[in-house]
mmCIF file of C-alpha atoms in Angstrom:
data_model
loop_
_atom_site.group_PDB
_atom_site.id
_atom_site.type_symbol
_atom_site.label_atom_id
_atom_site.label_comp_id
_atom_site.label_asym_id
_atom_site.label_seq_id
_atom_site.Cartn_x
_atom_site.Cartn_y
_atom_site.Cartn_z
ATOM 1 C CA PHE H 100 -40.775 6.273 8.767
ATOM 2 C CA ALA H 101 -42.870 3.194 8.024
ATOM 3 C CA ILE H 102 -45.635 1.130 9.621
ATOM 4 C CA THR H 103 -44.604 -2.431 10.527
ATOM 5 C CA THR H 104 -46.126 -5.404 12.320
ATOM 6 C CA GLY H 105 -45.875 -6.551 15.908
ATOM 7 C CA ALA H 106 -47.796 -8.091 18.789
ATOM 8 C CA ASN H 107 -51.399 -6.789 19.045
ATOM 9 C CA ALA H 108 -50.904 -4.566 16.010
ATOM 10 C CA CYS H 109 -53.854 -2.407 15.008
ATOM 11 C CA GLY H 110 -56.022 -3.643 12.186
ATOM 12 C CA ALA H 111 -58.980 -2.145 10.305
ATOM 13 C CA SER H 112 -61.239 -1.984 13.381
ATOM 14 C CA LEU H 113 -61.061 -1.859 17.193
ATOM 15 C CA ALA H 114 -63.745 -2.828 19.704
ATOM 16 C CA ALA H 115 -64.966 -0.317 22.279
ATOM 17 C CA GLY H 116 -62.706 -0.273 25.353
ATOM 18 C CA ALA H 117 -59.979 -2.304 23.613
ATOM 19 C CA SER H 118 -56.506 -1.204 22.595
ATOM 20 C CA CYS H 119 -53.935 -2.018 19.923
ATOM 21 C CA SER H 120 -50.415 -0.933 19.035
ATOM 22 C CA ILE H 121 -49.005 0.827 16.001
ATOM 23 C CA TYR H 122 -45.355 -0.052 15.255
ATOM 24 C CA VAL H 123 -43.235 2.491 13.440
ATOM 25 C CA THR H 124 -39.709 1.966 12.093
ATOM 26 C CA PHE H 125 -37.237 4.698 11.291
ATOM 27 C CA THR H 126 -34.699 4.236 8.484
ATOM 28 C CA PRO H 127 -32.923 7.545 7.826
ATOM 29 C CA ALA H 128 -31.514 8.231 4.369
ATOM 30 C CA SER H 129 -28.712 10.407 5.756
ATOM 31 C CA ALA H 130 -27.129 11.649 8.961
ATOM 32 C CA ALA H 131 -29.736 14.288 9.784
ATOM 33 C CA SER H 132 -32.907 14.947 11.805
ATOM 34 C CA PHE H 133 -36.308 13.949 10.403
ATOM 35 C CA ALA H 134 -39.904 14.608 11.498
ATOM 36 C CA ALA H 135 -43.258 13.218 10.419
ATOM 37 C CA THR H 136 -46.841 12.883 11.629
ATOM 38 C CA LEU H 137 -48.673 9.601 12.221
ATOM 39 C CA SER H 138 -52.339 10.026 11.361
ATOM 40 C CA VAL H 139 -55.087 7.532 12.255
ATOM 41 C CA ALA H 140 -58.515 8.068 10.690
ATOM 42 C CA ASP H 141 -61.482 6.742 12.717
ATOM 43 C CA ASN H 142 -65.160 7.365 13.439
ATOM 44 C CA VAL H 143 -64.783 8.920 16.890
ATOM 45 C CA TYR H 144 -64.549 12.490 18.011
ATOM 46 C CA GLY H 145 -61.427 14.411 16.895
ATOM 47 C CA SER H 146 -60.644 12.185 13.928
ATOM 48 C CA PRO H 147 -57.996 11.847 12.649
ATOM 49 C CA GLN H 148 -55.894 11.068 15.696
ATOM 50 C CA THR H 149 -52.265 12.212 15.267
ATOM 51 C CA ALA H 150 -48.863 11.687 16.860
ATOM 52 C CA ALA H 151 -45.598 13.449 16.099
ATOM 53 C CA LEU H 152 -42.658 11.324 15.003
ATOM 54 C CA ILE H 153 -39.048 12.538 15.371
ATOM 55 C CA GLY H 154 -35.851 10.694 14.491
ATOM 56 C CA THR H 155 -32.166 11.496 14.012
ATOM 57 C CA GLY H 156 -29.992 9.643 11.538
ATOM 58 C CA THR H 157 -26.366 9.023 12.469
ATOM 59 C CA ALA H 158 -23.459 7.966 10.271
ATOM 60 C CA PRO H 159 -22.833 4.196 10.175
ATOM 61 C CA PRO H 160 -19.795 2.788 11.973
ATOM 62 C CA ASN H 161 -16.558 3.279 10.083
ATOM 63 C CA PHE H 162 -12.819 3.294 10.768
ATOM 64 C CA THR H 163 -9.721 5.412 10.190
ATOM 65 C CA VAL H 164 -6.163 4.377 9.300
ATOM 66 C CA ALA H 165 -3.336 6.432 10.796
ATOM 67 C CA SER H 166 0.332 6.061 11.680
ATOM 68 C CA PRO H 167 1.902 8.003 14.549
ATOM 69 C CA THR H 168 5.344 7.045 13.186
ATOM 70 C CA GLY H 169 7.079 9.931 11.453
ATOM 71 C CA ALA H 170 9.210 9.786 8.318
ATOM 72 C CA GLN H 171 11.782 6.980 8.446
ATOM 73 C CA THR H 172 15.273 7.143 6.889
ATOM 74 C CA VAL H 173 17.243 4.080 5.753
ATOM 75 C CA GLN H 174 19.951 3.164 3.278
ATOM 76 C CA PRO H 175 19.273 0.815 0.350
ATOM 77 C CA GLY H 176 18.883 -2.659 1.822
ATOM 78 C CA GLY H 177 17.616 -1.338 5.157
ATOM 79 C CA ALA H 178 14.187 -1.835 6.737
ATOM 80 C CA ALA H 179 11.801 0.767 8.176
ATOM 81 C CA THR H 180 9.038 -0.012 10.704
ATOM 82 C CA TYR H 181 5.774 1.892 11.162
ATOM 83 C CA THR H 182 2.979 1.534 13.704
ATOM 84 C CA VAL H 183 -0.464 1.561 12.062
ATOM 85 C CA ASN H 184 -3.583 2.281 14.141
ATOM 86 C CA ILE H 185 -7.062 1.295 12.932
ATOM 87 C CA THR H 186 -9.595 3.256 14.977
ATOM 88 C CA PRO H 187 -13.401 2.854 14.904
ATOM 89 C CA VAL H 188 -15.622 5.896 14.437
ATOM 90 C CA ASN H 189 -19.401 6.251 14.887
ATOM 91 C CA GLY H 190 -19.530 3.202 17.133
ATOM 92 C CA SER H 191 -18.008 -0.250 17.114
ATOM 93 C CA PHE H 192 -16.713 -1.475 13.739
ATOM 94 C CA THR H 193 -17.006 -5.258 13.709
ATOM 95 C CA SER H 194 -15.947 -6.050 10.131
ATOM 96 C CA VAL H 195 -12.461 -7.298 9.255
ATOM 97 C CA VAL H 196 -10.054 -4.679 7.820
ATOM 98 C CA THR H 197 -7.303 -5.940 5.493
ATOM 99 C CA LEU H 198 -4.125 -3.832 5.238
ATOM 100 C CA THR H 199 -2.095 -3.238 2.076
ATOM 101 C CA VAL H 200 0.393 -0.665 0.735
ATOM 102 C CA SER H 201 0.363 1.206 -2.573
ATOM 103 C CA GLY H 202 2.960 3.461 -4.196
ATOM 104 C CA MET H 203 6.089 1.861 -2.737
ATOM 105 C CA PRO H 204 9.499 2.476 -4.361
ATOM 106 C CA ALA H 205 10.793 -0.134 -6.803
ATOM 107 C CA GLY H 206 12.406 -3.144 -5.158
ATOM 108 C CA ALA H 207 10.762 -2.574 -1.756
ATOM 109 C CA THR H 208 8.360 -5.006 -0.084
ATOM 110 C CA ALA H 209 5.777 -4.482 2.678
ATOM 111 C CA THR H 210 4.814 -6.810 5.526
ATOM 112 C CA PHE H 211 2.020 -6.259 8.086
ATOM 113 C CA VAL H 212 1.847 -8.096 11.414
ATOM 114 C CA PRO H 213 -1.025 -8.833 11.591
ATOM 115 C CA ALA H 214 -2.218 -8.309 7.996
ATOM 116 C CA SER H 215 -5.921 -8.145 8.985
ATOM 117 C CA VAL H 216 -7.571 -6.711 12.088
ATOM 118 C CA THR H 217 -11.039 -6.141 13.536
ATOM 119 C CA PRO H 218 -11.219 -2.675 15.163
ATOM 120 C CA GLY H 219 -14.287 -3.427 17.328
ATOM 121 C CA SER H 220 -14.924 -0.674 19.864
ATOM 122 C CA ALA H 221 -11.348 -0.328 21.186
ATOM 123 C CA GLY H 222 -9.423 -0.204 17.884
ATOM 124 C CA ALA H 223 -6.520 -2.342 16.686
ATOM 125 C CA THR H 224 -2.818 -1.953 15.849
ATOM 126 C CA SER H 225 -0.543 -3.504 13.219
ATOM 127 C CA GLN H 226 3.202 -3.191 12.589
ATOM 128 C CA LEU H 227 4.281 -2.392 9.032
ATOM 129 C CA THR H 228 7.824 -3.219 7.884
ATOM 130 C CA ILE H 229 9.167 -1.844 4.593
ATOM 131 C CA GLN H 230 12.192 -3.786 3.367
ATOM 132 C CA THR H 231 14.226 -1.977 0.712
ATOM 133 C CA ALA H 232 16.529 -3.640 -1.828
ATOM 134 C CA ALA H 233 20.301 -3.376 -1.494
ATOM 135 C CA THR H 234 22.193 -1.648 -4.293
ATOM 136 C CA LYS H 235 24.036 -4.011 -6.607
ATOM 137 C CA ALA H 236 25.319 -4.029 -10.166
ATOM 138 C CA GLU H 237 24.405 -6.382 -12.971
ATOM 139 C CA ALA H 238 27.070 -6.893 -15.634
ATOM 140 C CA VAL H 239 25.721 -6.792 -19.153
ATOM 141 C CA PRO H 240 28.202 -8.486 -21.531
ATOM 142 C CA VAL H 241 29.269 -6.557 -24.617
ATOM 143 C CA SER H 242 31.187 -7.725 -27.640
ATOM 144 C CA PRO H 243 35.025 -7.565 -27.311
ATOM 145 C CA TRP H 244 35.473 -7.179 -31.100
ATOM 146 C CA PRO H 245 36.011 -3.377 -30.972
ATOM 147 C CA LEU H 246 39.246 -4.144 -29.084
ATOM 148 C CA ALA H 247 40.243 -7.167 -31.174
ATOM 149 C CA LEU H 248 41.951 -5.316 -34.052
ATOM 150 C CA PRO H 249 44.468 -3.332 -31.967
ATOM 151 C CA THR H 250 45.136 -6.434 -29.868
ATOM 152 C CA LEU H 251 45.876 -8.570 -32.913
ATOM 153 C CA SER H 252 48.122 -5.843 -34.248
ATOM 154 C CA LEU H 253 50.181 -5.853 -31.058
ATOM 155 C CA ILE H 254 50.587 -9.627 -31.243
ATOM 156 C CA GLY H 255 52.853 -8.951 -34.201
ATOM 157 C CA LEU H 256 55.363 -7.549 -31.748
ATOM 158 C CA PHE H 257 56.125 -11.124 -30.755
ATOM 159 C CA PHE H 258 57.644 -11.809 -34.139
ATOM 160 C CA LEU H 259 59.910 -8.769 -34.208
ATOM 161 C CA PRO H 260 63.675 -9.451 -33.975
ATOM 162 C CA GLY H 261 65.458 -8.751 -30.716
ATOM 163 C CA LYS H 262 66.296 -10.365 -27.428
ATOM 164 C CA ARG H 263 63.315 -8.856 -25.554
ATOM 165 C CA ARG H 264 60.534 -10.353 -27.679
ATOM 166 C CA TRP H 265 59.131 -12.147 -24.558
ATOM 167 C CA LEU H 266 58.563 -8.771 -22.867
ATOM 168 C CA ARG H 267 56.572 -7.614 -25.837
ATOM 169 C CA ALA H 268 54.569 -10.835 -25.750
ATOM 170 C CA LEU H 269 53.846 -10.352 -22.050
ATOM 171 C CA ALA H 270 52.587 -6.822 -22.724
ATOM 172 C CA VAL H 271 50.246 -8.230 -25.355
ATOM 173 C CA VAL H 272 48.834 -10.824 -22.924
ATOM 174 C CA LEU H 273 48.226 -8.206 -20.218
ATOM 175 C CA LEU H 274 46.530 -5.891 -22.711
ATOM 176 C CA ALA H 275 44.260 -8.696 -23.875
ATOM 177 C CA ALA H 276 43.307 -9.577 -20.290
ATOM 178 C CA GLY H 277 42.452 -5.955 -19.543
ATOM 179 C CA ALA H 278 40.363 -5.760 -22.696
ATOM 180 C CA ALA H 279 38.414 -8.852 -21.619
ATOM 181 C CA GLN H 280 37.691 -7.300 -18.233
ATOM 182 C CA ILE H 281 36.451 -4.090 -19.816
ATOM 183 C CA ALA H 282 34.302 -6.002 -22.294
ATOM 184 C CA GLY H 283 32.857 -8.217 -19.534
ATOM 185 C CA CYS H 284 31.675 -5.304 -17.402
ATOM 186 C CA GLY H 285 29.709 -3.582 -20.138
ATOM 187 C CA ASN H 286 26.796 -1.534 -18.871
ATOM 188 C CA CYS H 287 26.291 -1.811 -15.106
ATOM 189 C CA THR H 288 22.659 -1.568 -13.949
ATOM 190 C CA ASP H 289 21.710 -0.473 -10.416
ATOM 191 C CA LEU H 290 19.116 -2.973 -9.144
ATOM 192 C CA GLY H 291 18.676 -1.591 -5.620
ATOM 193 C CA THR H 292 15.980 0.735 -4.250
ATOM 194 C CA ARG H 293 17.011 4.147 -5.511
ATOM 195 C CA PRO H 294 17.678 6.975 -3.042
ATOM 196 C CA GLY H 295 14.954 9.576 -2.670
ATOM 197 C CA SER H 296 11.949 10.594 -0.585
ATOM 198 C CA TYR H 297 8.861 8.431 -1.079
ATOM 199 C CA THR H 298 5.332 8.911 0.236
ATOM 200 C CA PHE H 299 3.216 5.780 -0.065
ATOM 201 C CA GLN H 300 -0.290 4.921 1.119
ATOM 202 C CA VAL H 301 -1.234 2.494 3.872
ATOM 203 C CA VAL H 302 -4.667 1.231 2.793
ATOM 204 C CA GLY H 303 -7.306 -0.456 4.951
ATOM 205 C CA THR H 304 -10.141 -2.251 3.132
ATOM 206 C CA SER H 305 -13.262 -3.767 4.673
ATOM 207 C CA THR H 306 -14.874 -6.257 2.307
ATOM 208 C CA GLY H 307 -17.823 -6.536 4.679
ATOM 209 C CA THR H 308 -18.868 -2.897 4.189
ATOM 210 C CA GLY H 309 -16.971 -2.002 1.014
ATOM 211 C CA THR H 310 -15.176 0.766 2.892
ATOM 212 C CA THR H 311 -11.604 1.840 2.080
ATOM 213 C CA GLU H 312 -9.528 4.265 4.146
ATOM 214 C CA SER H 313 -5.866 5.255 3.729
ATOM 215 C CA GLN H 314 -3.027 7.232 5.288
ATOM 216 C CA GLY H 315 0.184 8.499 3.682
ATOM 217 C CA VAL H 316 3.561 7.732 5.296
ATOM 218 C CA THR H 317 7.047 8.841 4.233
ATOM 219 C CA LEU H 318 10.249 6.858 3.643
ATOM 220 C CA ASN H 319 13.588 8.533 2.920
ATOM 221 C CA ILE H 320 16.308 6.453 1.289
ATOM 222 C CA THR H 321 19.839 7.849 1.437
ATOM 223 C CA ILE H 322 23.194 6.674 0.145
#
């Protein structure tokens, strides 16, 4: 409680038969009830004059982030959609809330439509789409030299006597081609979103109040 100014505010003195006003503000430090006594010292009977002051502090407006959509199941490369509700609490929330996602699986991307909302007094809704990455392989070349020695040895079959030397030569060519294919594949790396069950956080942030709220949602990725 504090004394403030206003029209016809009381000063240090007051003429007989006149009146003035005392303005009191209430700024609670927490959501609780508070009481105080206003005391006015004067030179009339019954001094000091007193008045009881009572006030109740309430929590400031805030918001919650929640998704009524249950766990979604997709294959690598598929997309999952979630409804996200931003609901005001303790009165109307008039600051902008920006939506993001944290803890997503590797290769997945998130898109909100819209990406920012103002809950107001009625609340707001956004649609979240999680796009996963399709499984694919990346060929990592390796040296073919480990296969070169036996291949070169078989080439000698071409020079052996006999009427079927061309068959031996053909076998050598096919062996060399197969060796090149094996060498070209090398280590194959899976670049898609890996199967598993993931729980990530939908995060709402209000830069106006510095408030952050979140809600966990689940995505299952199967083969």
